[in-house]
PDB file of C-alpha atoms in Angstrom:
ATOM      1  CA  MET A   1       4.199  -9.155  39.883  1.00 69.00           C
ATOM      2  CA  SER A   2       3.797  -8.243  36.217  1.00 87.00           C
ATOM      3  CA  LEU A   3       0.929  -8.640  33.808  1.00 94.00           C
ATOM      4  CA  THR A   4       1.907 -11.400  31.373  1.00 95.00           C
ATOM      5  CA  LEU A   5       0.091 -12.119  28.112  1.00 96.00           C
ATOM      6  CA  ARG A   6      -1.433 -15.611  28.282  1.00 93.00           C
ATOM      7  CA  GLY A   7      -3.659 -15.642  25.244  1.00 94.00           C
ATOM      8  CA  ALA A   8      -5.231 -13.460  22.589  1.00 96.00           C
ATOM      9  CA  ALA A   9      -7.769 -13.309  19.801  1.00 96.00           C
ATOM     10  CA  ALA A  10      -7.918 -11.016  16.766  1.00 97.00           C
ATOM     11  CA  LEU A  11     -10.945 -10.225  14.643  1.00 97.00           C
ATOM     12  CA  VAL A  12     -11.651  -8.321  11.422  1.00 97.00           C
ATOM     13  CA  ARG A  13     -15.247  -8.203  10.168  1.00 95.00           C
ATOM     14  CA  PRO A  14     -15.497  -7.409   6.437  1.00 92.00           C
ATOM     15  CA  ASP A  15     -19.182  -8.385   6.275  1.00 93.00           C
ATOM     16  CA  ASP A  16     -22.299  -6.239   6.744  1.00 93.00           C
ATOM     17  CA  LEU A  17     -25.310  -6.462   9.027  1.00 95.00           C
ATOM     18  CA  PRO A  18     -28.692  -5.037   7.968  1.00 94.00           C
ATOM     19  CA  TYR A  19     -29.398  -1.457   8.944  1.00 93.00           C
ATOM     20  CA  GLU A  20     -32.100  -1.243  11.623  1.00 91.00           C
ATOM     21  CA  PRO A  21     -33.834   2.164  11.827  1.00 91.00           C
ATOM     22  CA  ASP A  22     -33.925   3.567  15.353  1.00 91.00           C
ATOM     23  CA  GLU A  23     -35.640   6.941  15.707  1.00 93.00           C
ATOM     24  CA  ALA A  24     -34.525   7.385  19.312  1.00 91.00           C
ATOM     25  CA  LEU A  25     -30.906   6.838  18.306  1.00 91.00           C
ATOM     26  CA  LEU A  26     -31.197   9.262  15.373  1.00 93.00           C
ATOM     27  CA  ALA A  27     -32.730  11.890  17.679  1.00 94.00           C
ATOM     28  CA  TYR A  28     -29.861  11.402  20.131  1.00 93.00           C
ATOM     29  CA  HIS A  29     -27.297  11.937  17.378  1.00 93.00           C
ATOM     30  CA  ARG A  30     -29.116  15.029  16.076  1.00 94.00           C
ATOM     31  CA  ASP A  31     -29.114  16.594  19.549  1.00 94.00           C
ATOM     32  CA  LEU A  32     -25.454  15.692  20.020  1.00 91.00           C
ATOM     33  CA  LEU A  33     -24.202  16.952  16.653  1.00 93.00           C
ATOM     34  CA  ALA A  34     -26.404  20.003  16.028  1.00 94.00           C
ATOM     35  CA  PRO A  35     -24.359  22.391  18.261  1.00 95.00           C
ATOM     36  CA  TYR A  36     -21.336  21.642  16.059  1.00 94.00           C
ATOM     37  CA  GLY A  37     -23.202  22.271  12.800  1.00 94.00           C
ATOM     38  CA  ILE A  38     -23.077  18.605  11.795  1.00 94.00           C
ATOM     39  CA  GLU A  39     -26.120  16.970  10.235  1.00 93.00           C
ATOM     40  CA  VAL A  40     -27.012  13.314  10.759  1.00 94.00           C
ATOM     41  CA  ASP A  41     -26.666  11.334   7.525  1.00 94.00           C
ATOM     42  CA  GLU A  42     -28.930   8.296   7.771  1.00 94.00           C
ATOM     43  CA  ASP A  43     -27.991   7.203   4.242  1.00 94.00           C
ATOM     44  CA  LEU A  44     -24.369   6.914   5.371  1.00 94.00           C
ATOM     45  CA  MET A  45     -25.461   4.597   8.183  1.00 93.00           C
ATOM     46  CA  LYS A  46     -27.481   2.488   5.745  1.00 94.00           C
ATOM     47  CA  GLN A  47     -24.382   2.089   3.570  1.00 93.00           C
ATOM     48  CA  SER A  48     -22.131   1.134   6.490  1.00 95.00           C
ATOM     49  CA  ARG A  49     -21.429  -2.303   7.945  1.00 95.00           C
ATOM     50  CA  ASN A  50     -23.549  -1.803  11.091  1.00 95.00           C
ATOM     51  CA  ILE A  51     -21.281  -3.962  13.252  1.00 96.00           C
ATOM     52  CA  GLY A  52     -20.930  -2.466  16.720  1.00 95.00           C
ATOM     53  CA  PHE A  53     -18.834  -3.119  19.793  1.00 96.00           C
ATOM     54  CA  ARG A  54     -21.210  -5.758  21.111  1.00 95.00           C
ATOM     55  CA  GLU A  55     -20.955  -7.869  17.961  1.00 96.00           C
ATOM     56  CA  LEU A  56     -17.167  -7.544  17.923  1.00 97.00           C
ATOM     57  CA  ALA A  57     -16.710  -8.250  21.628  1.00 96.00           C
ATOM     58  CA  GLU A  58     -19.042 -11.245  21.725  1.00 95.00           C
ATOM     59  CA  GLU A  59     -17.304 -12.855  18.742  1.00 96.00           C
ATOM     60  CA  LEU A  60     -13.959 -12.264  20.457  1.00 96.00           C
ATOM     61  CA  MET A  61     -15.335 -14.063  23.504  1.00 92.00           C
ATOM     62  CA  ASP A  62     -16.170 -17.025  21.257  1.00 91.00           C
ATOM     63  CA  ARG A  63     -12.637 -16.959  19.810  1.00 89.00           C
ATOM     64  CA  ARG A  64     -10.705 -16.840  23.084  1.00 84.00           C
ATOM     65  CA  PRO A  65      -8.075 -19.563  22.842  1.00 77.00           C
ATOM     66  CA  SER A  66      -8.753 -21.423  26.087  1.00 76.00           C
ATOM     67  CA  PRO A  67     -11.301 -21.317  28.930  1.00 68.00           C
ATOM     68  CA  PHE A  68      -9.901 -18.553  31.093  1.00 80.00           C
ATOM     69  CA  GLY A  69     -11.635 -17.820  34.374  1.00 83.00           C
ATOM     70  CA  PRO A  70     -13.367 -14.514  35.089  1.00 90.00           C
ATOM     71  CA  PRO A  71     -10.778 -11.706  35.019  1.00 94.00           C
ATOM     72  CA  ASP A  72     -10.283  -9.400  37.988  1.00 94.00           C
ATOM     73  CA  LEU A  73     -10.217  -6.458  35.564  1.00 95.00           C
ATOM     74  CA  LEU A  74     -12.238  -6.187  32.364  1.00 96.00           C
ATOM     75  CA  ILE A  75     -11.428  -3.124  30.274  1.00 97.00           C
ATOM     76  CA  LEU A  76     -12.819  -2.019  26.921  1.00 97.00           C
ATOM     77  CA  ALA A  77     -10.566   0.469  25.096  1.00 98.00           C
ATOM     78  CA  TYR A  78     -11.651   2.351  21.989  1.00 97.00           C
ATOM     79  CA  GLY A  79     -10.742   5.444  20.011  1.00 96.00           C
ATOM     80  CA  LEU A  80     -13.931   5.891  17.952  1.00 96.00           C
ATOM     81  CA  PRO A  81     -17.484   5.822  19.353  1.00 94.00           C
ATOM     82  CA  ASP A  82     -19.794   2.842  19.170  1.00 95.00           C
ATOM     83  CA  ARG A  83     -22.753   2.847  16.787  1.00 90.00           C
ATOM     84  CA  TYR A  84     -24.948   2.584  19.924  1.00 88.00           C
ATOM     85  CA  PRO A  85     -23.131   4.970  22.284  1.00 83.00           C
ATOM     86  CA  LEU A  86     -25.619   4.526  25.140  1.00 77.00           C
ATOM     87  CA  LYS A  87     -25.117   0.757  25.457  1.00 80.00           C
ATOM     88  CA  THR A  88     -22.645  -0.365  28.137  1.00 88.00           C
ATOM     89  CA  VAL A  89     -20.744  -3.167  26.462  1.00 94.00           C
ATOM     90  CA  THR A  90     -18.456  -3.794  29.446  1.00 94.00           C
ATOM     91  CA  THR A  91     -21.494  -4.696  31.570  1.00 94.00           C
ATOM     92  CA  ARG A  92     -22.561  -7.220  28.942  1.00 93.00           C
ATOM     93  CA  LEU A  93     -19.077  -8.737  28.806  1.00 94.00           C
ATOM     94  CA  ASN A  94     -18.880  -8.859  32.593  1.00 94.00           C
ATOM     95  CA  ALA A  95     -22.117 -10.839  32.654  1.00 94.00           C
ATOM     96  CA  LEU A  96     -20.724 -13.282  30.082  1.00 91.00           C
ATOM     97  CA  PHE A  97     -17.636 -13.788  32.260  1.00 90.00           C
ATOM     98  CA  GLY A  98     -19.772 -14.440  35.347  1.00 91.00           C
ATOM     99  CA  GLY A  99     -20.333 -10.939  36.725  1.00 92.00           C
ATOM    100  CA  ARG A 100     -17.414 -10.802  39.173  1.00 91.00           C
ATOM    101  CA  SER A 101     -14.995  -8.497  37.353  1.00 94.00           C
ATOM    102  CA  HIS A 102     -14.211  -4.826  37.896  1.00 94.00           C
ATOM    103  CA  SER A 103     -15.259  -3.522  34.485  1.00 95.00           C
ATOM    104  CA  PHE A 104     -15.032  -0.141  32.774  1.00 96.00           C
ATOM    105  CA  ALA A 105     -14.085   1.524  29.487  1.00 96.00           C
ATOM    106  CA  VAL A 106     -11.212   3.807  28.469  1.00 97.00           C
ATOM    107  CA  SER A 107     -12.188   6.251  25.729  1.00 94.00           C
ATOM    108  CA  GLU A 108     -11.851   9.827  24.455  1.00 92.00           C
ATOM    109  CA  GLN A 109      -8.093   9.308  23.998  1.00 95.00           C
ATOM    110  CA  GLY A 110      -7.811   8.218  20.382  1.00 95.00           C
ATOM    111  CA  LEU A 111      -5.364   5.398  19.766  1.00 97.00           C
ATOM    112  CA  GLN A 112      -3.832   6.092  23.178  1.00 97.00           C
ATOM    113  CA  ALA A 113      -6.730   4.264  24.874  1.00 97.00           C
ATOM    114  CA  PRO A 114      -5.272   0.701  24.902  1.00 98.00           C
ATOM    115  CA  PHE A 115      -1.911   2.027  26.136  1.00 97.00           C
ATOM    116  CA  THR A 116      -3.716   3.829  28.971  1.00 97.00           C
ATOM    117  CA  ALA A 117      -5.723   0.704  29.791  1.00 97.00           C
ATOM    118  CA  LEU A 118      -2.510  -1.282  30.239  1.00 96.00           C
ATOM    119  CA  ARG A 119      -1.062   1.418  32.496  1.00 96.00           C
ATOM    120  CA  VAL A 120      -4.208   1.369  34.638  1.00 95.00           C
ATOM    121  CA  ALA A 121      -4.115  -2.415  34.946  1.00 95.00           C
ATOM    122  CA  ASP A 122      -0.391  -2.329  35.719  1.00 94.00           C
ATOM    123  CA  ALA A 123      -0.948   0.192  38.506  1.00 93.00           C
ATOM    124  CA  TYR A 124      -3.678  -2.038  39.955  1.00 92.00           C
ATOM    125  CA  THR A 125      -1.296  -4.990  39.900  1.00 90.00           C
ATOM    126  CA  ARG A 126       1.584  -3.023  41.406  1.00 86.00           C
ATOM    127  CA  SER A 127      -0.599  -2.124  44.383  1.00 84.00           C
ATOM    128  CA  GLY A 128       0.047  -5.702  45.497  1.00 78.00           C
ATOM    129  CA  LYS A 129      -3.017  -7.361  44.029  1.00 73.00           C
ATOM    130  CA  LYS A 130      -2.589 -10.689  42.267  1.00 73.00           C
ATOM    131  CA  SER A 131      -4.774 -10.079  39.246  1.00 87.00           C
ATOM    132  CA  SER A 132      -5.843 -10.925  35.721  1.00 93.00           C
ATOM    133  CA  LEU A 133      -6.954  -8.655  32.905  1.00 95.00           C
ATOM    134  CA  ALA A 134      -9.193  -9.128  29.885  1.00 96.00           C
ATOM    135  CA  LEU A 135      -8.487  -6.162  27.598  1.00 97.00           C
ATOM    136  CA  PHE A 136     -10.861  -5.658  24.678  1.00 98.00           C
ATOM    137  CA  VAL A 137      -9.908  -3.156  21.966  1.00 98.00           C
ATOM    138  CA  CYS A 138     -12.777  -2.463  19.564  1.00 98.00           C
ATOM    139  CA  GLU A 139     -13.164  -0.336  16.457  1.00 98.00           C
ATOM    140  CA  GLN A 140     -16.333   0.084  14.409  1.00 97.00           C
ATOM    141  CA  THR A 141     -16.985   2.232  11.370  1.00 96.00           C
ATOM    142  CA  THR A 142     -20.736   2.955  11.354  1.00 96.00           C
ATOM    143  CA  LEU A 143     -21.124   6.661  12.099  1.00 95.00           C
ATOM    144  CA  PRO A 144     -24.025   9.079  11.480  1.00 94.00           C
ATOM    145  CA  TYR A 145     -21.670  11.635   9.894  1.00 94.00           C
ATOM    146  CA  ARG A 146     -18.694  11.591   7.544  1.00 93.00           C
ATOM    147  CA  ASP A 147     -15.321  11.213   9.266  1.00 94.00           C
ATOM    148  CA  PRO A 148     -12.223  11.406   7.016  1.00 93.00           C
ATOM    149  CA  LEU A 149     -10.269   9.079   9.311  1.00 95.00           C
ATOM    150  CA  VAL A 150     -12.950   6.401   9.046  1.00 95.00           C
ATOM    151  CA  HIS A 151     -14.167   6.794   5.488  1.00 93.00           C
ATOM    152  CA  ASP A 152     -11.088   7.981   3.571  1.00 93.00           C
ATOM    153  CA  THR A 153      -8.493   5.628   5.104  1.00 90.00           C
ATOM    154  CA  PRO A 154     -10.627   3.420   5.052  1.00 90.00           C
ATOM    155  CA  LEU A 155     -10.814   1.709   8.439  1.00 95.00           C
ATOM    156  CA  LEU A 156     -11.949  -1.841   9.141  1.00 95.00           C
ATOM    157  CA  ASP A 157     -14.356  -3.110  11.768  1.00 97.00           C
ATOM    158  CA  SER A 158     -11.929  -4.916  14.041  1.00 98.00           C
ATOM    159  CA  GLY A 159     -11.357  -6.061  17.579  1.00 98.00           C
ATOM    160  CA  VAL A 160      -8.759  -7.638  19.873  1.00 98.00           C
ATOM    161  CA  LEU A 161      -8.963  -9.583  23.116  1.00 97.00           C
ATOM    162  CA  LEU A 162      -5.766  -9.757  25.182  1.00 97.00           C
ATOM    163  CA  TYR A 163      -5.786 -11.837  28.363  1.00 96.00           C
ATOM    164  CA  PHE A 164      -3.089 -11.135  30.958  1.00 95.00           C
ATOM    165  CA  ASP A 165      -2.433 -12.551  34.417  1.00 92.00           C
ATOM    166  CA  THR A 166       0.293 -12.442  37.065  1.00 89.00           C
ATOM    167  CA  ASP A 167       0.751 -16.226  37.385  1.00 81.00           C
ATOM    168  CA  SER A 168       2.406 -17.075  34.078  1.00 76.00           C
ATOM    169  CA  ARG A 169       6.122 -17.851  33.968  1.00 78.00           C
ATOM    170  CA  SER A 170       6.390 -17.539  30.190  1.00 85.00           C
ATOM    171  CA  GLY A 171       5.122 -15.111  27.589  1.00 90.00           C
ATOM    172  CA  PHE A 172       5.389 -11.365  27.110  1.00 96.00           C
ATOM    173  CA  ARG A 173       4.938  -9.256  30.221  1.00 95.00           C
ATOM    174  CA  PHE A 174       4.114  -5.557  30.219  1.00 96.00           C
ATOM    175  CA  THR A 175       7.157  -3.657  31.494  1.00 94.00           C
ATOM    176  CA  ALA A 176       6.915  -0.017  30.380  1.00 93.00           C
ATOM    177  CA  SER A 177       4.874   2.589  28.572  1.00 94.00           C
ATOM    178  CA  ARG A 178       5.772   6.056  27.345  1.00 94.00           C
ATOM    179  CA  ALA A 179       3.848   8.914  25.741  1.00 94.00           C
ATOM    180  CA  ALA A 180       4.928  12.101  23.996  1.00 94.00           C
ATOM    181  CA  GLY A 181       3.239  15.307  23.004  1.00 94.00           C
ATOM    182  CA  ALA A 182       2.725  16.421  19.437  1.00 94.00           C
ATOM    183  CA  ASP A 183       5.975  18.414  19.638  1.00 95.00           C
ATOM    184  CA  VAL A 184       8.052  15.234  20.205  1.00 95.00           C
ATOM    185  CA  PRO A 185       8.463  13.028  17.096  1.00 94.00           C
ATOM    186  CA  LEU A 186       8.073   9.289  17.531  1.00 96.00           C
ATOM    187  CA  GLY A 187      11.699   8.804  16.486  1.00 94.00           C
ATOM    188  CA  ASP A 188      12.848  10.924  19.438  1.00 94.00           C
ATOM    189  CA  LEU A 189      10.558   9.047  21.813  1.00 95.00           C
ATOM    190  CA  LEU A 190      11.953   5.706  20.621  1.00 94.00           C
ATOM    191  CA  ALA A 191      15.556   6.876  20.722  1.00 93.00           C
ATOM    192  CA  GLY A 192      15.096   8.195  24.248  1.00 92.00           C
ATOM    193  CA  HIS A 193      13.828   4.823  25.448  1.00 91.00           C
ATOM    194  CA  ARG A 194      16.227   2.676  23.396  1.00 88.00           C
ATOM    195  CA  THR A 195      18.926   2.413  26.089  1.00 86.00           C
ATOM    196  CA  ALA A 196      16.342   1.502  28.753  1.00 88.00           C
ATOM    197  CA  LEU A 197      15.248  -1.677  26.968  1.00 91.00           C
ATOM    198  CA  PRO A 198      16.055  -4.983  28.677  1.00 89.00           C
ATOM    199  CA  PRO A 199      18.877  -6.932  26.992  1.00 91.00           C
ATOM    200  CA  GLY A 200      18.157  -9.268  24.110  1.00 93.00           C
ATOM    201  CA  PRO A 201      16.781  -9.127  20.551  1.00 96.00           C
ATOM    202  CA  THR A 202      14.015  -6.556  20.223  1.00 97.00           C
ATOM    203  CA  LEU A 203      11.313  -6.129  17.572  1.00 97.00           C
ATOM    204  CA  LEU A 204       9.732  -2.765  16.873  1.00 97.00           C
ATOM    205  CA  VAL A 205       6.024  -3.234  16.090  1.00 98.00           C
ATOM    206  CA  ALA A 206       4.847  -0.020  14.448  1.00 97.00           C
ATOM    207  CA  GLY A 207       1.336   0.999  13.492  1.00 97.00           C
ATOM    208  CA  PRO A 208       0.514   2.306  10.002  1.00 96.00           C
ATOM    209  CA  TRP A 209       0.513   5.980  10.955  1.00 95.00           C
ATOM    210  CA  PRO A 210       4.143   7.046  11.677  1.00 95.00           C
ATOM    211  CA  ALA A 211       6.289   8.246   8.793  1.00 92.00           C
ATOM    212  CA  ASP A 212       9.058   5.871   7.730  1.00 91.00           C
ATOM    213  CA  ASP A 213      11.786   8.309   8.749  1.00 93.00           C
ATOM    214  CA  GLN A 214      10.574   8.119  12.359  1.00 94.00           C
ATOM    215  CA  LEU A 215      11.448   4.403  12.458  1.00 93.00           C
ATOM    216  CA  SER A 216      14.610   4.187  10.376  1.00 86.00           C
ATOM    217  CA  GLY A 217      17.035   5.615  12.914  1.00 84.00           C
ATOM    218  CA  VAL A 218      16.181   3.388  15.870  1.00 88.00           C
ATOM    219  CA  ASP A 219      18.435   0.473  14.824  1.00 88.00           C
ATOM    220  CA  LEU A 220      15.828  -2.225  15.461  1.00 94.00           C
ATOM    221  CA  PRO A 221      14.102  -4.667  13.110  1.00 96.00           C
ATOM    222  CA  VAL A 222      10.639  -3.313  12.273  1.00 96.00           C
ATOM    223  CA  HIS A 223       7.325  -5.096  11.804  1.00 97.00           C
ATOM    224  CA  ARG A 224       4.981  -2.596  10.136  1.00 97.00           C
ATOM    225  CA  CYS A 225       1.241  -3.125  10.633  1.00 97.00           C
ATOM    226  CA  GLN A 226      -0.998  -2.931   7.584  1.00 94.00           C
ATOM    227  CA  PRO A 227      -3.394   0.022   7.117  1.00 94.00           C
ATOM    228  CA  GLY A 228      -6.993  -0.397   8.229  1.00 95.00           C
ATOM    229  CA  GLY A 229      -6.681  -0.049  11.991  1.00 96.00           C
ATOM    230  CA  TYR A 230      -6.656   3.110  14.091  1.00 97.00           C
ATOM    231  CA  CYS A 231      -6.904   2.087  17.745  1.00 96.00           C
ATOM    232  CA  THR A 232      -6.554  -1.643  17.009  1.00 97.00           C
ATOM    233  CA  SER A 233      -3.530  -1.633  14.678  1.00 95.00           C
ATOM    234  CA  VAL A 234      -0.541  -2.838  16.759  1.00 98.00           C
ATOM    235  CA  TRP A 235      -2.776  -4.868  19.068  1.00 98.00           C
ATOM    236  CA  LEU A 236      -4.200  -6.884  16.166  1.00 98.00           C
ATOM    237  CA  ASP A 237      -0.704  -7.955  15.164  1.00 98.00           C
ATOM    238  CA  LEU A 238       0.298  -8.653  18.769  1.00 98.00           C
ATOM    239  CA  ALA A 239      -2.681 -11.002  19.059  1.00 97.00           C
ATOM    240  CA  ARG A 240      -1.853 -12.698  15.752  1.00 97.00           C
ATOM    241  CA  HIS A 241       1.896 -13.138  16.216  1.00 97.00           C
ATOM    242  CA  HIS A 242       2.806 -13.078  19.928  1.00 97.00           C
ATOM    243  CA  GLU A 243       3.425 -16.835  20.125  1.00 95.00           C
ATOM    244  CA  GLN A 244       5.735 -16.781  17.099  1.00 96.00           C
ATOM    245  CA  TRP A 245       7.530 -13.667  18.329  1.00 97.00           C
ATOM    246  CA  ALA A 246       8.061 -15.254  21.762  1.00 95.00           C
ATOM    247  CA  THR A 247      10.379 -17.823  20.145  1.00 94.00           C
ATOM    248  CA  ARG A 248      12.561 -15.121  18.560  1.00 95.00           C
ATOM    249  CA  TYR A 249      12.550 -11.928  20.613  1.00 97.00           C
ATOM    250  CA  ALA A 250      13.284 -10.858  24.149  1.00 96.00           C
ATOM    251  CA  ASN A 251      11.327  -7.609  23.798  1.00 97.00           C
ATOM    252  CA  LEU A 252       8.560  -6.062  21.752  1.00 98.00           C
ATOM    253  CA  VAL A 253       8.193  -2.305  21.426  1.00 98.00           C
ATOM    254  CA  LEU A 254       4.677  -1.457  20.256  1.00 98.00           C
ATOM    255  CA  CYS A 255       4.358   2.094  18.965  1.00 97.00           C
ATOM    256  CA  ASP A 256       2.091   4.364  16.962  1.00 97.00           C
ATOM    257  CA  THR A 257       1.368   8.026  16.308  1.00 97.00           C
ATOM    258  CA  ASP A 258      -2.184   9.373  16.389  1.00 97.00           C
ATOM    259  CA  PRO A 259      -2.908  11.036  13.017  1.00 96.00           C
ATOM    260  CA  ARG A 260      -5.438  13.342  14.666  1.00 95.00           C
ATOM    261  CA  THR A 261      -3.255  14.737  17.447  1.00 95.00           C
ATOM    262  CA  GLY A 262       0.334  13.910  16.504  1.00 96.00           C
ATOM    263  CA  ARG A 263       0.844  12.321  19.921  1.00 97.00           C
ATOM    264  CA  SER A 264       2.967   9.158  19.993  1.00 97.00           C
ATOM    265  CA  GLN A 265       2.769   6.157  22.300  1.00 97.00           C
ATOM    266  CA  LEU A 266       4.934   3.141  23.001  1.00 97.00           C
ATOM    267  CA  ALA A 267       4.600   0.074  25.197  1.00 97.00           C
ATOM    268  CA  VAL A 268       7.327  -2.458  25.978  1.00 97.00           C
ATOM    269  CA  LEU A 269       6.576  -6.153  26.466  1.00 97.00           C
ATOM    270  CA  SER A 270       9.468  -8.331  27.658  1.00 96.00           C
ATOM    271  CA  ASN A 271       9.623 -12.089  27.247  1.00 93.00           C
ATOM    272  CA  ALA A 272       9.456 -13.795  30.631  1.00 82.00           C
ATOM    273  CA  GLY A 273      10.652 -17.091  29.148  1.00 72.00           C
ATOM    274  CA  ALA A 274      13.067 -15.785  26.535  1.00 63.00           C
ATOM    275  CA  PRO A 275      15.162 -18.496  24.864  1.00 50.00           C
ATOM    276  CA  GLU A 276      18.909 -17.986  24.751  1.00 42.00           C
ATOM    277  CA  ARG A 277      19.143 -17.739  20.944  1.00 37.00           C
ATOM    278  CA  ARG A 278      16.791 -16.112  18.444  1.00 36.00           C
ATOM    279  CA  GLU A 279      16.697 -14.867  14.927  1.00 35.00           C
ATOM    280  CA  THR A 280      16.314 -11.099  14.780  1.00 35.00           C
ATOM    281  CA  ARG A 281      14.541 -10.703  11.475  1.00 35.00           C
ATOM    282  CA  PRO A 282      11.036  -9.108  11.726  1.00 36.00           C
TER     283      PRO A 282
END
């Protein structure tokens, strides 16, 4: 059994919500940041969009493409902290799905988090359990301190919902994932996995962070994601284009390199219902 993508929703929020002063939250941030010599900047929070994980996740729930049942696994993956770090968003989502899911978050891994979440869900499935997965990937930009990655890029408030199950006979199924340390360039990671790809036309879906020369030698058509996403980048475009890509490609290789650590990740999705002929242009 393999996890197969059944449906998806993508979300970018360019709007703002009013800033709501919260002295308890500010005190929490001061206690957390003071040992590192970082001061809380309330003015920065007032100038930010103030859209947190809950707002993103609940709108994604409203956008889900069809009425899926409660998932067996519900995972929230994120690379940057929520504006309300003490709120458990997965518990809220679980309640909205009916309260019967195994729910948890994957964090503290940068943009690796969604890749790890898929590996965890795949291991659960490979234990012999017929299962479904609702994977939320959320990114918000309201922080009580200046972060060059967030404010100088700049990043967007964005989110993705990917719904997988083991019943589907068509669509992209998760087949492999690889990671490399900072001493292994993404190009080497891709080249090392190139011969292991299933047969058929393959599209390389690359995030905005790798240098062009890391992609040019792989001999695959490349879809390059636009800047604005850190943890959400390749997953936003998977959600937007997976149905179109399913008519043209046998495999997708999603990849990115974390600008903070230099570590690269890739995930392979193979088309369970691949047509015999496809165009191979990205």
